[in-house]
Tab-separated table of C-alpha atoms and ligand atoms in Angstrom:
chain	number	residue	atom	x	y	z
A	1	MET	CA	0.000	0.000	0.000
A	2	ASP	CA	1.297	3.480	-0.769
A	3	LYS	CA	1.223	6.624	1.273
A	4	LEU	CA	1.781	10.223	0.270
A	5	VAL	CA	4.076	12.461	2.301
A	6	VAL	CA	3.173	16.128	1.829
A	7	THR	CA	5.400	18.881	3.197
A	8	GLY	CA	3.177	21.903	3.597
A	9	GLY	CA	3.615	25.661	3.731
A	10	ARG	CA	4.602	26.306	0.096
A	11	PRO	CA	2.351	28.402	-2.155
A	12	LEU	CA	1.505	26.514	-5.358
A	13	VAL	CA	2.646	28.492	-8.393
A	14	GLY	CA	2.511	27.054	-11.892
A	15	ARG	CA	0.239	25.253	-14.318
A	16	VAL	CA	-1.873	22.105	-14.179
A	17	ARG	CA	-3.889	20.529	-17.010
A	18	ILE	CA	-7.224	18.951	-16.178
A	19	SER	CA	-7.679	15.352	-17.361
A	20	GLY	CA	-10.761	13.714	-18.811
A	21	ALA	CA	-13.647	13.275	-16.379
A	22	LYS	CA	-13.769	9.970	-14.478
A	23	ASN	CA	-17.530	10.219	-14.111
A	24	ALA	CA	-17.984	10.731	-17.841
A	25	ALA	CA	-15.441	8.070	-18.855
A	26	LEU	CA	-17.097	5.276	-16.866
A	27	PRO	CA	-20.623	5.519	-18.385
A	28	LEU	CA	-19.124	6.147	-21.839
A	29	MET	CA	-17.065	2.957	-21.631
A	30	ALA	CA	-20.151	1.012	-20.543
A	31	ALA	CA	-22.158	2.586	-23.382
A	32	CYS	CA	-19.846	0.903	-25.911
A	33	LEU	CA	-21.659	-2.339	-25.030
A	34	LEU	CA	-24.759	-0.907	-26.713
A	35	CYS	CA	-23.165	-1.154	-30.135
A	36	SER	CA	-21.240	-3.729	-32.102
A	37	GLY	CA	-17.933	-2.733	-33.649
A	38	LYS	CA	-14.968	-0.555	-32.785
A	39	SER	CA	-15.690	2.443	-30.553
A	40	ARG	CA	-13.094	5.119	-29.887
A	41	LEU	CA	-12.812	7.262	-26.754
A	42	SER	CA	-10.170	9.984	-26.383
A	43	ASN	CA	-8.975	12.155	-23.481
A	44	LEU	CA	-9.417	9.089	-21.301
A	45	PRO	CA	-7.873	9.647	-17.843
A	46	ASP	CA	-5.382	7.084	-16.540
A	47	LEU	CA	-7.223	6.103	-13.348
A	48	LYS	CA	-7.723	2.945	-11.339
A	49	ASP	CA	-11.489	3.098	-11.825
A	50	VAL	CA	-11.047	3.372	-15.609
A	51	ARG	CA	-8.785	0.316	-15.559
A	52	THR	CA	-11.370	-1.537	-13.455
A	53	MET	CA	-14.108	-0.715	-15.973
A	54	GLY	CA	-11.754	-1.900	-18.711
A	55	ALA	CA	-11.253	-5.191	-16.876
A	56	LEU	CA	-15.017	-5.584	-16.526
A	57	LEU	CA	-15.620	-4.952	-20.238
A	58	THR	CA	-12.867	-7.466	-21.042
A	59	THR	CA	-14.593	-10.130	-18.934
A	60	LEU	CA	-17.709	-9.351	-20.979
A	61	GLY	CA	-15.802	-10.183	-24.155
A	62	ALA	CA	-14.856	-6.726	-25.387
A	63	ARG	CA	-11.379	-6.233	-26.833
A	64	LEU	CA	-9.637	-3.096	-25.545
A	65	ASN	CA	-6.583	-1.372	-26.942
A	66	ARG	CA	-5.358	1.630	-25.007
A	67	ARG	CA	-2.675	4.023	-26.195
A	68	GLY	CA	-2.221	7.005	-23.890
A	69	GLY	CA	-5.517	8.826	-23.627
A	70	ARG	CA	-6.991	6.931	-26.569
A	71	LEU	CA	-9.048	3.782	-26.074
A	72	HIS	CA	-10.246	1.538	-28.911
A	73	LEU	CA	-12.974	-0.754	-27.710
A	74	ASP	CA	-14.194	-3.575	-29.979
A	75	THR	CA	-17.462	-5.117	-28.790
A	76	SER	CA	-18.085	-7.265	-31.887
A	77	ALA	CA	-17.368	-10.441	-29.953
A	78	ALA	CA	-18.686	-9.239	-26.600
A	79	ALA	CA	-21.012	-12.074	-25.581
A	80	GLY	CA	-20.676	-12.105	-21.798
A	81	GLU	CA	-23.514	-11.043	-19.535
A	82	GLU	CA	-22.036	-11.307	-16.047
A	83	ALA	CA	-20.385	-8.559	-13.975
A	84	PRO	CA	-18.697	-10.561	-11.177
A	85	TYR	CA	-18.688	-9.585	-7.515
A	86	GLU	CA	-14.851	-9.488	-7.429
A	87	LEU	CA	-14.899	-6.510	-9.811
A	88	VAL	CA	-18.147	-4.828	-8.793
A	89	LYS	CA	-17.179	-4.735	-5.097
A	90	THR	CA	-14.131	-2.582	-6.020
A	91	MET	CA	-16.121	-0.101	-8.067
A	92	ARG	CA	-19.838	0.660	-7.718
A	93	ALA	CA	-19.982	2.266	-11.140
A	94	SER	CA	-19.778	-1.288	-12.550
A	95	VAL	CA	-23.573	-1.201	-12.255
A	96	LEU	CA	-23.459	0.955	-15.420
A	97	VAL	CA	-23.128	-2.200	-17.558
A	98	LEU	CA	-26.581	-3.364	-16.446
A	99	GLY	CA	-28.649	-1.147	-18.757
A	100	PRO	CA	-26.492	-1.715	-21.854
A	101	LEU	CA	-26.351	-5.504	-21.340
A	102	VAL	CA	-30.117	-5.866	-20.961
A	103	ALA	CA	-30.748	-3.595	-23.941
A	104	ARG	CA	-28.218	-5.251	-26.246
A	105	ARG	CA	-28.136	-8.865	-25.080
A	106	GLY	CA	-31.535	-9.257	-23.436
A	107	GLN	CA	-30.037	-10.435	-20.197
A	108	ALA	CA	-27.523	-9.521	-17.498
A	109	ARG	CA	-26.213	-10.862	-14.208
A	110	VAL	CA	-24.639	-8.027	-12.275
A	111	SER	CA	-23.444	-8.298	-8.696
A	112	LEU	CA	-25.115	-5.951	-6.246
A	113	PRO	CA	-22.418	-3.386	-5.410
A	114	GLY	CA	-22.565	-3.885	-1.656
A	115	GLY	CA	-21.830	-1.155	0.853
A	116	CYS	CA	-19.576	1.801	0.423
A	117	ALA	CA	-17.730	4.089	2.819
A	118	ILE	CA	-19.826	7.163	2.082
A	119	GLY	CA	-23.241	5.564	2.268
A	120	GLU	CA	-25.493	2.606	1.550
A	121	ARG	CA	-25.958	3.706	-2.066
A	122	PRO	CA	-28.743	1.312	-3.128
A	123	ILE	CA	-29.687	0.848	-6.797
A	124	ASP	CA	-33.454	0.545	-6.347
A	125	GLN	CA	-34.131	3.373	-8.821
A	126	HIS	CA	-32.028	1.680	-11.493
A	127	LEU	CA	-34.076	-1.515	-11.039
A	128	LYS	CA	-37.445	0.271	-10.848
A	129	GLY	CA	-36.712	2.002	-14.141
A	130	LEU	CA	-35.592	-1.196	-15.869
A	131	GLU	CA	-38.770	-2.976	-14.715
A	132	ALA	CA	-40.814	-0.103	-16.144
A	133	LEU	CA	-39.032	-0.804	-19.461
A	134	GLY	CA	-40.288	-4.383	-19.323
A	135	CYS	CA	-37.266	-6.037	-17.739
A	136	ARG	CA	-37.785	-8.978	-15.371
A	137	ILE	CA	-35.520	-8.498	-12.346
A	138	VAL	CA	-34.686	-11.180	-9.781
A	139	LEU	CA	-32.186	-10.816	-6.942
A	140	GLU	CA	-30.350	-14.068	-6.278
A	141	GLU	CA	-27.180	-14.806	-4.282
A	142	GLY	CA	-26.205	-11.126	-4.247
A	143	TYR	CA	-26.699	-10.690	-7.976
A	144	VAL	CA	-29.232	-8.764	-10.024
A	145	VAL	CA	-30.507	-11.157	-12.714
A	146	ALA	CA	-32.258	-9.150	-15.440
A	147	GLU	CA	-34.019	-10.461	-18.544
A	148	ALA	CA	-36.001	-8.848	-21.345
A	149	LYS	CA	-36.729	-10.062	-24.879
A	150	ARG	CA	-36.987	-6.468	-26.089
A	151	LEU	CA	-37.281	-3.464	-23.806
A	152	LYS	CA	-40.326	-1.301	-24.412
A	153	GLY	CA	-40.362	2.485	-24.021
A	154	ALA	CA	-42.079	3.724	-20.834
A	155	GLU	CA	-42.780	6.735	-18.619
A	156	ILE	CA	-40.358	6.623	-15.657
A	157	SER	CA	-40.551	9.028	-12.701
A	158	LEU	CA	-37.488	8.656	-10.515
A	159	ASP	CA	-38.164	9.036	-6.769
A	160	LEU	CA	-34.865	10.884	-6.356
A	161	VAL	CA	-32.128	12.301	-8.538
A	162	THR	CA	-29.575	9.604	-9.320
A	163	VAL	CA	-26.680	10.179	-11.732
A	164	THR	CA	-25.796	6.603	-12.679
A	165	GLY	CA	-29.459	5.628	-12.371
A	166	THR	CA	-30.312	8.225	-15.025
A	167	GLU	CA	-27.384	7.084	-17.162
A	168	ASN	CA	-28.304	3.390	-16.898
A	169	LEU	CA	-31.900	4.058	-17.939
A	170	ILE	CA	-30.972	6.372	-20.821
A	171	MET	CA	-28.618	3.700	-22.175
A	172	ALA	CA	-31.256	0.971	-21.823
A	173	ALA	CA	-33.934	3.153	-23.447
A	174	CYS	CA	-31.744	3.827	-26.516
A	175	LEU	CA	-32.508	0.346	-27.923
A	176	ALA	CA	-36.030	-0.045	-26.493
A	177	LYS	CA	-39.056	-0.222	-28.794
A	178	GLY	CA	-40.814	3.148	-28.685
A	179	ALA	CA	-40.282	6.284	-26.613
A	180	THR	CA	-39.171	6.578	-22.987
A	181	VAL	CA	-39.651	9.631	-20.775
A	182	ILE	CA	-37.442	9.864	-17.685
A	183	ARG	CA	-38.667	12.436	-15.176
A	184	ASN	CA	-36.598	13.771	-12.262
A	185	ALA	CA	-33.517	12.880	-14.307
A	186	ALA	CA	-30.029	13.914	-13.180
A	187	ARG	CA	-28.790	17.059	-14.944
A	188	GLU	CA	-25.035	16.562	-14.370
A	189	PRO	CA	-22.713	17.546	-17.251
A	190	GLU	CA	-21.473	13.942	-17.375
A	191	VAL	CA	-25.025	12.836	-18.253
A	192	VAL	CA	-25.024	15.376	-21.093
A	193	ASP	CA	-21.607	14.176	-22.294
A	194	LEU	CA	-22.931	10.605	-22.433
A	195	CYS	CA	-26.054	11.692	-24.353
A	196	ASN	CA	-23.989	13.709	-26.832
A	197	ALA	CA	-21.856	10.643	-27.562
A	198	LEU	CA	-24.919	8.383	-27.910
A	199	ASN	CA	-26.720	10.831	-30.214
A	200	ALA	CA	-23.606	11.027	-32.409
A	201	ALA	CA	-23.834	7.213	-32.672
A	202	GLY	CA	-27.445	7.351	-33.835
A	203	ALA	CA	-29.432	7.529	-30.606
A	204	ARG	CA	-32.367	9.924	-30.390
A	205	ILE	CA	-32.162	11.567	-26.959
A	206	SER	CA	-33.594	14.983	-26.151
A	207	GLY	CA	-33.698	16.981	-22.930
A	208	ALA	CA	-30.225	15.908	-21.707
A	209	GLY	CA	-29.204	18.282	-18.911
A	210	THR	CA	-32.819	18.941	-17.929
A	211	ALA	CA	-34.994	17.077	-15.444
A	212	THR	CA	-36.989	15.411	-18.246
A	213	VAL	CA	-35.126	13.282	-20.768
A	214	VAL	CA	-36.927	11.726	-23.761
A	215	VAL	CA	-35.388	8.774	-25.613
A	216	GLU	CA	-36.838	7.513	-28.932
A	217	GLY	CA	-35.638	3.889	-29.179
A	218	VAL	CA	-33.720	2.863	-32.320
A	219	GLU	CA	-32.848	-0.547	-33.773
A	220	GLU	CA	-29.109	-0.229	-33.376
A	221	LEU	CA	-26.302	2.203	-32.629
A	222	ALA	CA	-23.081	2.828	-34.528
A	223	PRO	CA	-19.823	2.560	-32.552
A	224	LEU	CA	-19.080	5.548	-30.313
A	225	ASP	CA	-16.408	8.064	-31.257
A	226	HIS	CA	-16.086	10.680	-28.542
A	227	ARG	CA	-13.635	12.924	-26.691
A	228	ILE	CA	-14.329	12.808	-22.959
A	229	MET	CA	-15.134	16.145	-21.298
A	230	PRO	CA	-12.690	17.582	-18.722
A	231	ASP	CA	-13.149	16.653	-15.067
A	232	ARG	CA	-14.941	19.443	-13.192
A	233	ILE	CA	-14.267	17.808	-9.807
A	234	GLU	CA	-10.532	17.556	-10.483
A	235	ALA	CA	-10.588	21.203	-11.625
A	236	GLY	CA	-12.394	22.285	-8.453
A	237	THR	CA	-9.852	20.379	-6.380
A	238	TYR	CA	-6.939	22.288	-7.924
A	239	MET	CA	-8.767	25.601	-7.474
A	240	VAL	CA	-8.916	24.841	-3.764
A	241	ALA	CA	-5.200	23.896	-3.865
A	242	ALA	CA	-4.401	27.399	-5.157
A	243	GLY	CA	-6.579	28.951	-2.458
A	244	ILE	CA	-5.402	26.922	0.515
A	245	THR	CA	-1.699	27.491	-0.288
A	246	ARG	CA	-2.257	31.191	-1.154
A	247	GLY	CA	-0.585	30.574	-4.460
A	248	GLU	CA	-1.364	31.193	-8.099
A	249	LEU	CA	-2.310	28.284	-10.364
A	250	THR	CA	-3.070	28.351	-14.060
A	251	ILE	CA	-5.604	25.569	-14.625
A	252	ALA	CA	-5.800	24.495	-18.275
A	253	GLU	CA	-8.998	22.857	-19.640
A	254	ALA	CA	-11.030	23.703	-16.525
A	255	PRO	CA	-14.728	23.431	-17.522
A	256	LEU	CA	-15.781	26.693	-15.843
A	257	GLU	CA	-19.241	26.462	-17.364
A	258	HIS	CA	-19.798	23.363	-15.204
A	259	LEU	CA	-18.441	24.949	-12.030
A	260	THR	CA	-20.670	27.984	-11.523
A	261	ALA	CA	-21.762	27.035	-7.998
A	262	VAL	CA	-18.199	26.124	-6.989
A	263	VAL	CA	-16.524	29.241	-8.443
A	264	GLY	CA	-19.217	31.354	-6.784
A	265	LYS	CA	-18.364	29.924	-3.360
A	266	LEU	CA	-14.600	30.203	-3.917
A	267	LYS	CA	-14.972	33.864	-4.947
A	268	GLU	CA	-17.059	34.453	-1.806
A	269	ALA	CA	-14.135	32.967	0.157
A	270	GLY	CA	-11.831	35.516	-1.474
A	271	LEU	CA	-10.120	33.524	-4.238
A	272	ARG	CA	-9.441	35.478	-7.425
A	273	PHE	CA	-10.150	34.155	-10.942
A	274	GLN	CA	-8.730	35.456	-14.189
A	275	GLN	CA	-9.405	33.950	-17.610
A	276	THR	CA	-6.302	33.822	-19.850
A	277	PRO	CA	-5.560	32.035	-23.154
A	278	LYS	CA	-3.547	29.442	-21.176
A	279	GLY	CA	-6.402	28.692	-18.795
A	280	VAL	CA	-8.051	30.160	-15.703
A	281	VAL	CA	-5.616	31.672	-13.185
A	282	VAL	CA	-6.778	31.059	-9.612
A	283	SER	CA	-5.024	32.884	-6.784
A	284	ALA	CA	-5.367	33.897	-3.160
A	285	ARG	CA	-3.354	36.148	-0.927
A	286	ARG	CA	-4.929	35.763	2.501
A	287	ALA	CA	-6.901	33.427	4.724
A	288	PRO	CA	-10.273	32.466	3.199
A	289	ARG	CA	-13.445	34.168	4.366
A	290	PRO	CA	-16.071	31.827	5.888
A	291	VAL	CA	-18.430	30.398	3.272
A	292	SER	CA	-21.450	28.228	4.021
A	293	LEU	CA	-22.852	25.705	1.573
A	294	ILE	CA	-25.376	22.949	1.045
A	295	THR	CA	-24.541	20.165	-1.412
A	296	GLY	CA	-27.160	19.200	-3.985
A	297	PRO	CA	-27.753	17.666	-7.404
A	298	TYR	CA	-26.379	19.666	-10.366
A	299	PRO	CA	-26.421	22.628	-10.818
A	300	GLY	CA	-26.179	22.805	-7.005
A	301	PHE	CA	-22.886	22.570	-5.140
A	302	PRO	CA	-21.420	19.110	-5.933
A	303	THR	CA	-21.087	16.653	-3.069
A	304	ASP	CA	-17.809	15.517	-4.668
A	305	LEU	CA	-16.228	18.872	-3.735
A	306	GLN	CA	-17.624	19.163	-0.200
A	307	ALA	CA	-14.574	17.607	1.487
A	308	GLN	CA	-12.187	19.771	-0.534
A	309	LEU	CA	-14.048	22.968	0.398
A	310	MET	CA	-13.956	21.863	4.020
A	311	ALA	CA	-10.164	21.619	3.850
A	312	LEU	CA	-10.089	25.256	2.721
A	313	MET	CA	-12.568	26.290	5.400
A	314	THR	CA	-10.411	24.849	8.210
A	315	LEU	CA	-8.331	28.044	7.841
A	316	ASN	CA	-11.219	30.495	7.393
A	317	THR	CA	-11.413	33.786	9.309
A	318	GLY	CA	-14.672	32.896	11.052
A	319	SER	CA	-17.028	29.961	11.098
A	320	ALA	CA	-18.470	28.099	8.091
A	321	VAL	CA	-21.540	25.825	8.008
A	322	MET	CA	-21.505	22.945	5.504
A	323	GLN	CA	-24.498	20.691	4.908
A	324	GLU	CA	-24.211	17.367	3.049
A	325	THR	CA	-27.556	16.319	1.567
A	326	ILE	CA	-26.573	13.601	-0.953
A	327	PHE	CA	-24.783	10.906	1.042
A	328	GLU	CA	-25.461	9.939	4.638
A	329	ASN	CA	-21.844	9.398	5.667
A	330	ARG	CA	-19.657	11.809	3.783
A	331	PHE	CA	-17.854	13.461	6.712
A	332	MET	CA	-15.221	10.784	7.315
A	333	HIS	CA	-12.497	13.300	6.519
A	334	VAL	CA	-13.498	15.268	9.643
A	335	PRO	CA	-11.703	13.127	12.280
A	336	GLU	CA	-8.618	13.144	10.041
A	337	LEU	CA	-8.767	16.952	9.655
A	338	ARG	CA	-9.003	17.254	13.445
A	339	ARG	CA	-5.694	15.352	13.682
A	340	LEU	CA	-4.192	18.248	11.700
A	341	GLY	CA	-5.594	20.769	14.193
A	342	ALA	CA	-8.863	21.654	12.472
A	343	GLU	CA	-11.909	22.559	14.575
A	344	VAL	CA	-14.964	20.916	13.044
A	345	ASP	CA	-18.179	19.973	14.807
A	346	VAL	CA	-20.588	17.579	13.089
A	347	THR	CA	-24.264	17.224	13.963
A	348	GLY	CA	-26.101	14.875	11.605
A	349	SER	CA	-25.592	16.123	8.062
A	350	THR	CA	-24.203	19.507	9.106
A	351	ALA	CA	-20.574	20.398	9.870
A	352	VAL	CA	-19.566	23.687	11.507
A	353	VAL	CA	-15.967	24.580	10.657
A	354	LYS	CA	-14.411	27.118	13.022
A	355	GLY	CA	-11.345	28.557	11.319
A	356	VAL	CA	-7.911	28.101	12.936
A	357	ARG	CA	-4.792	30.089	12.185
A	358	ARG	CA	-2.709	27.119	11.156
A	359	LEU	CA	-2.735	23.369	10.647
A	360	LYS	CA	0.087	21.092	11.769
A	361	GLY	CA	1.208	18.060	9.801
A	362	ALA	CA	0.348	14.619	11.194
A	363	GLN	CA	-0.300	11.031	10.169
A	364	VAL	CA	-3.776	10.660	8.666
A	365	MET	CA	-5.699	7.994	6.776
A	366	ALA	CA	-7.680	8.304	3.556
A	367	THR	CA	-11.125	6.698	3.761
A	368	ASP	CA	-12.611	7.402	0.339
A	369	LEU	CA	-11.706	9.157	-2.888
A	370	ARG	CA	-12.699	12.735	-2.143
A	371	ALA	CA	-11.738	12.546	1.531
A	372	SER	CA	-8.207	11.659	0.441
A	373	ALA	CA	-8.111	14.709	-1.838
A	374	CYS	CA	-9.222	16.811	1.140
A	375	LEU	CA	-6.311	15.496	3.223
A	376	VAL	CA	-3.786	16.252	0.465
A	377	LEU	CA	-5.117	19.816	0.290
A	378	ALA	CA	-4.917	20.251	4.063
A	379	GLY	CA	-1.396	18.780	4.004
A	380	LEU	CA	-0.345	21.364	1.417
A	381	ALA	CA	-1.220	24.091	3.932
A	382	ALA	CA	-0.136	22.376	7.170
A	383	GLU	CA	3.211	23.093	8.784
A	384	GLY	CA	5.622	20.191	8.431
A	385	GLU	CA	4.907	16.759	7.012
A	386	THR	CA	1.547	15.101	6.620
A	387	HIS	CA	1.605	11.351	5.972
A	388	ILE	CA	-1.554	10.205	4.168
A	389	SER	CA	-1.982	6.428	4.186
A	390	ARG	CA	-4.213	4.320	1.881
A	391	VAL	CA	-3.776	6.631	-1.074
A	392	TYR	CA	-5.111	3.910	-3.352
A	393	HIS	CA	-8.377	5.773	-2.771
A	394	LEU	CA	-6.811	8.834	-4.381
A	395	ASP	CA	-5.517	6.933	-7.405
A	396	ARG	CA	-9.084	5.922	-8.259
A	397	GLY	CA	-10.009	9.439	-9.315
A	398	TYR	CA	-7.000	11.747	-9.680
A	399	GLU	CA	-4.609	11.189	-12.562
A	400	ALA	CA	-0.950	11.722	-11.563
A	401	ILE	CA	-1.898	14.037	-8.691
A	402	ASP	CA	1.569	13.848	-7.098
A	403	GLN	CA	3.260	14.757	-10.380
A	404	LYS	CA	0.802	17.563	-11.104
A	405	LEU	CA	1.236	19.073	-7.636
A	406	THR	CA	5.032	18.701	-7.663
A	407	ALA	CA	5.189	20.468	-11.051
A	408	ALA	CA	3.389	23.398	-9.391
A	409	GLY	CA	5.914	23.610	-6.568
A	410	ALA	CA	4.412	21.294	-3.961
A	411	GLN	CA	6.645	18.947	-1.964
A	412	VAL	CA	4.868	15.600	-2.332
A	413	ARG	CA	6.447	12.149	-2.366
A	414	ARG	CA	4.951	8.690	-2.611
A	415	GLU	CA	6.283	5.979	-0.301
A	416	SER	CA	5.265	2.374	0.047
A	417	GLU	CA	4.076	1.287	3.459
A	418	PRO	CA	3.545	-2.225	4.811
A	419	ALA	CA	-0.040	-3.460	4.798
A	420	PRO	CA	-1.655	-3.143	8.248
A	421	GLY	CA	-0.288	-5.711	10.701
A	422	LYS	CA	2.765	-6.491	8.529
A	423	LYS	CA	6.195	-5.060	9.381
B	501	EPZ	C1	-22.463	9.476	-9.004
B	501	EPZ	O1	-22.645	8.389	-8.120
B	501	EPZ	C2	-20.971	9.754	-9.008
B	501	EPZ	N1	-20.261	8.590	-9.526
B	501	EPZ	C3	-20.506	10.080	-7.584
B	501	EPZ	O2	-19.124	10.396	-7.650
B	501	EPZ	C4	-21.284	11.303	-7.100
B	501	EPZ	O3	-20.912	11.582	-5.771
B	501	EPZ	C5	-22.796	11.027	-7.174
B	501	EPZ	O4	-23.157	10.642	-8.513
B	501	EPZ	C6	-23.620	12.232	-6.782
B	501	EPZ	O5	-23.314	13.295	-7.632
B	501	EPZ	C7	-20.265	8.361	-10.866
B	501	EPZ	O6	-20.844	9.100	-11.635
B	501	EPZ	C8	-19.508	7.152	-11.338
B	501	EPZ	P1	-26.419	8.833	-7.127
B	501	EPZ	P2	-24.069	7.640	-8.056
B	501	EPZ	O7	-27.081	7.630	-7.662
B	501	EPZ	O8	-24.734	7.712	-9.372
B	501	EPZ	C9	-29.248	7.533	-3.568
B	501	EPZ	C10	-16.885	10.319	-6.957
B	501	EPZ	O9	-16.331	10.693	-5.920
B	501	EPZ	N2	-29.739	6.486	-4.483
B	501	EPZ	O10	-26.603	10.131	-7.838
B	501	EPZ	O11	-23.843	6.319	-7.443
B	501	EPZ	C11	-27.791	7.337	-3.187
B	501	EPZ	O12	-27.698	6.459	-2.082
B	501	EPZ	C12	-18.206	9.582	-6.893
B	501	EPZ	O13	-16.443	10.519	-8.115
B	501	EPZ	C13	-30.785	5.661	-4.083
B	501	EPZ	O14	-31.288	5.768	-2.961
B	501	EPZ	O15	-24.853	8.554	-7.039
B	501	EPZ	C14	-27.342	8.742	-2.849
B	501	EPZ	O16	-27.725	9.021	-1.516
B	501	EPZ	C15	-18.639	9.336	-5.453
B	501	EPZ	N3	-31.246	4.719	-4.943
B	501	EPZ	C16	-28.173	9.614	-3.805
B	501	EPZ	O17	-29.256	8.781	-4.241
B	501	EPZ	C17	-30.722	4.573	-6.202
B	501	EPZ	O18	-31.198	3.696	-6.960
B	501	EPZ	C18	-27.416	10.086	-5.041
B	501	EPZ	O19	-26.768	8.947	-5.581
B	501	EPZ	C19	-29.671	5.421	-6.594
B	501	EPZ	C20	-29.196	6.380	-5.729
């Protein structure tokens, strides 16, 4: 297992380029199962989760050929229908193969994802929508067994906004007979990116990015050929890095149009933004002002940047109130931040962050992807060394984060550490 050692107290100055979005890449890779032939995806980030999805598609019979950020994915011989527990338990987004498999092959056997650090994260809405499309669903031995001769278009009203639930149902509806209307659909930019790629392959989707998506089923789709959009969560993370170190970062390929709520809060905190031909320059000169926020579905403040904003708020000049409304257990970074000297009180889904003048480096442990990013950010500002263990969480969603930070002047090194209990 690796750990990161971050020596804090240095302003970040330099340039980072944002990679392709993890949460667009994963549904787009799964969507290749909807068509037969050679799909091409570019600007693919080199992430553990992307490799896991690749492994899953390979077990389903797809042939993958990756060169740098380009992935060629041939599904001509893809005949498998089972997503095994061994893979699904490492990445919940594996559930994204369910819709495409049922739509294309008429059957699927996908392991239930099981629990996750940040919350129970059930998939009842995915299953409810597939049943509305005429799919027979049985749960047996921890697997979802789904069958449908031919899916039929339907009216689906989701009980709550679910990103991968919306994506699964859009993909399934693409090859259904007739029209499907999905109400209370997720509006995230990654959903729009998926729909753009599907429409370019012959799908007939309208309303992407709104709460009502209409899909006219078609007989078949051509292979996908799509450049993955930049990662707004990675971009937001580096904006916080500039702010928390009181540095000046030029962030290339930052999708500002997808970060309105985030940029608004960072400006309120006192960060400065300047658009230049090389990218957006984000800078800060003093301690951040207190900013309160409530996470919510897009275009609200993204839950995936809540932990990172909290890192910034540990040094605010007052007291900030942060409410997490999407996941029931997404404050696991709080006890770790306290080890660095932060003053955070949590009551239910609300955290009150009382600013301190400085953080002091310590040993901390990453618990999930975005919590580990939060600890790296806090380490960049803390005095001395911060040792962050279990950084495999980080590698799931941040491409080359140590290299990108080091190139901007951070002192970050990766060390291996013995697995727990082993010397
Ligand atoms: C996607 O997860 C993202 N992952 C998550 O990013 C992100 O945090 C989340 O959306 C919210 O924006 C990918 O896109 C691969 P949801 P997803 O279904 O789709 C409940 C990261 O760090 N729910 O929108 O799994 C669920 O429990 C990851 O990159 C049901 O109750 O999230 C949660 O409380 C973490 N039943 C809420 O809805 C369902 O059938 C939103 O979950 C589905 C969801």
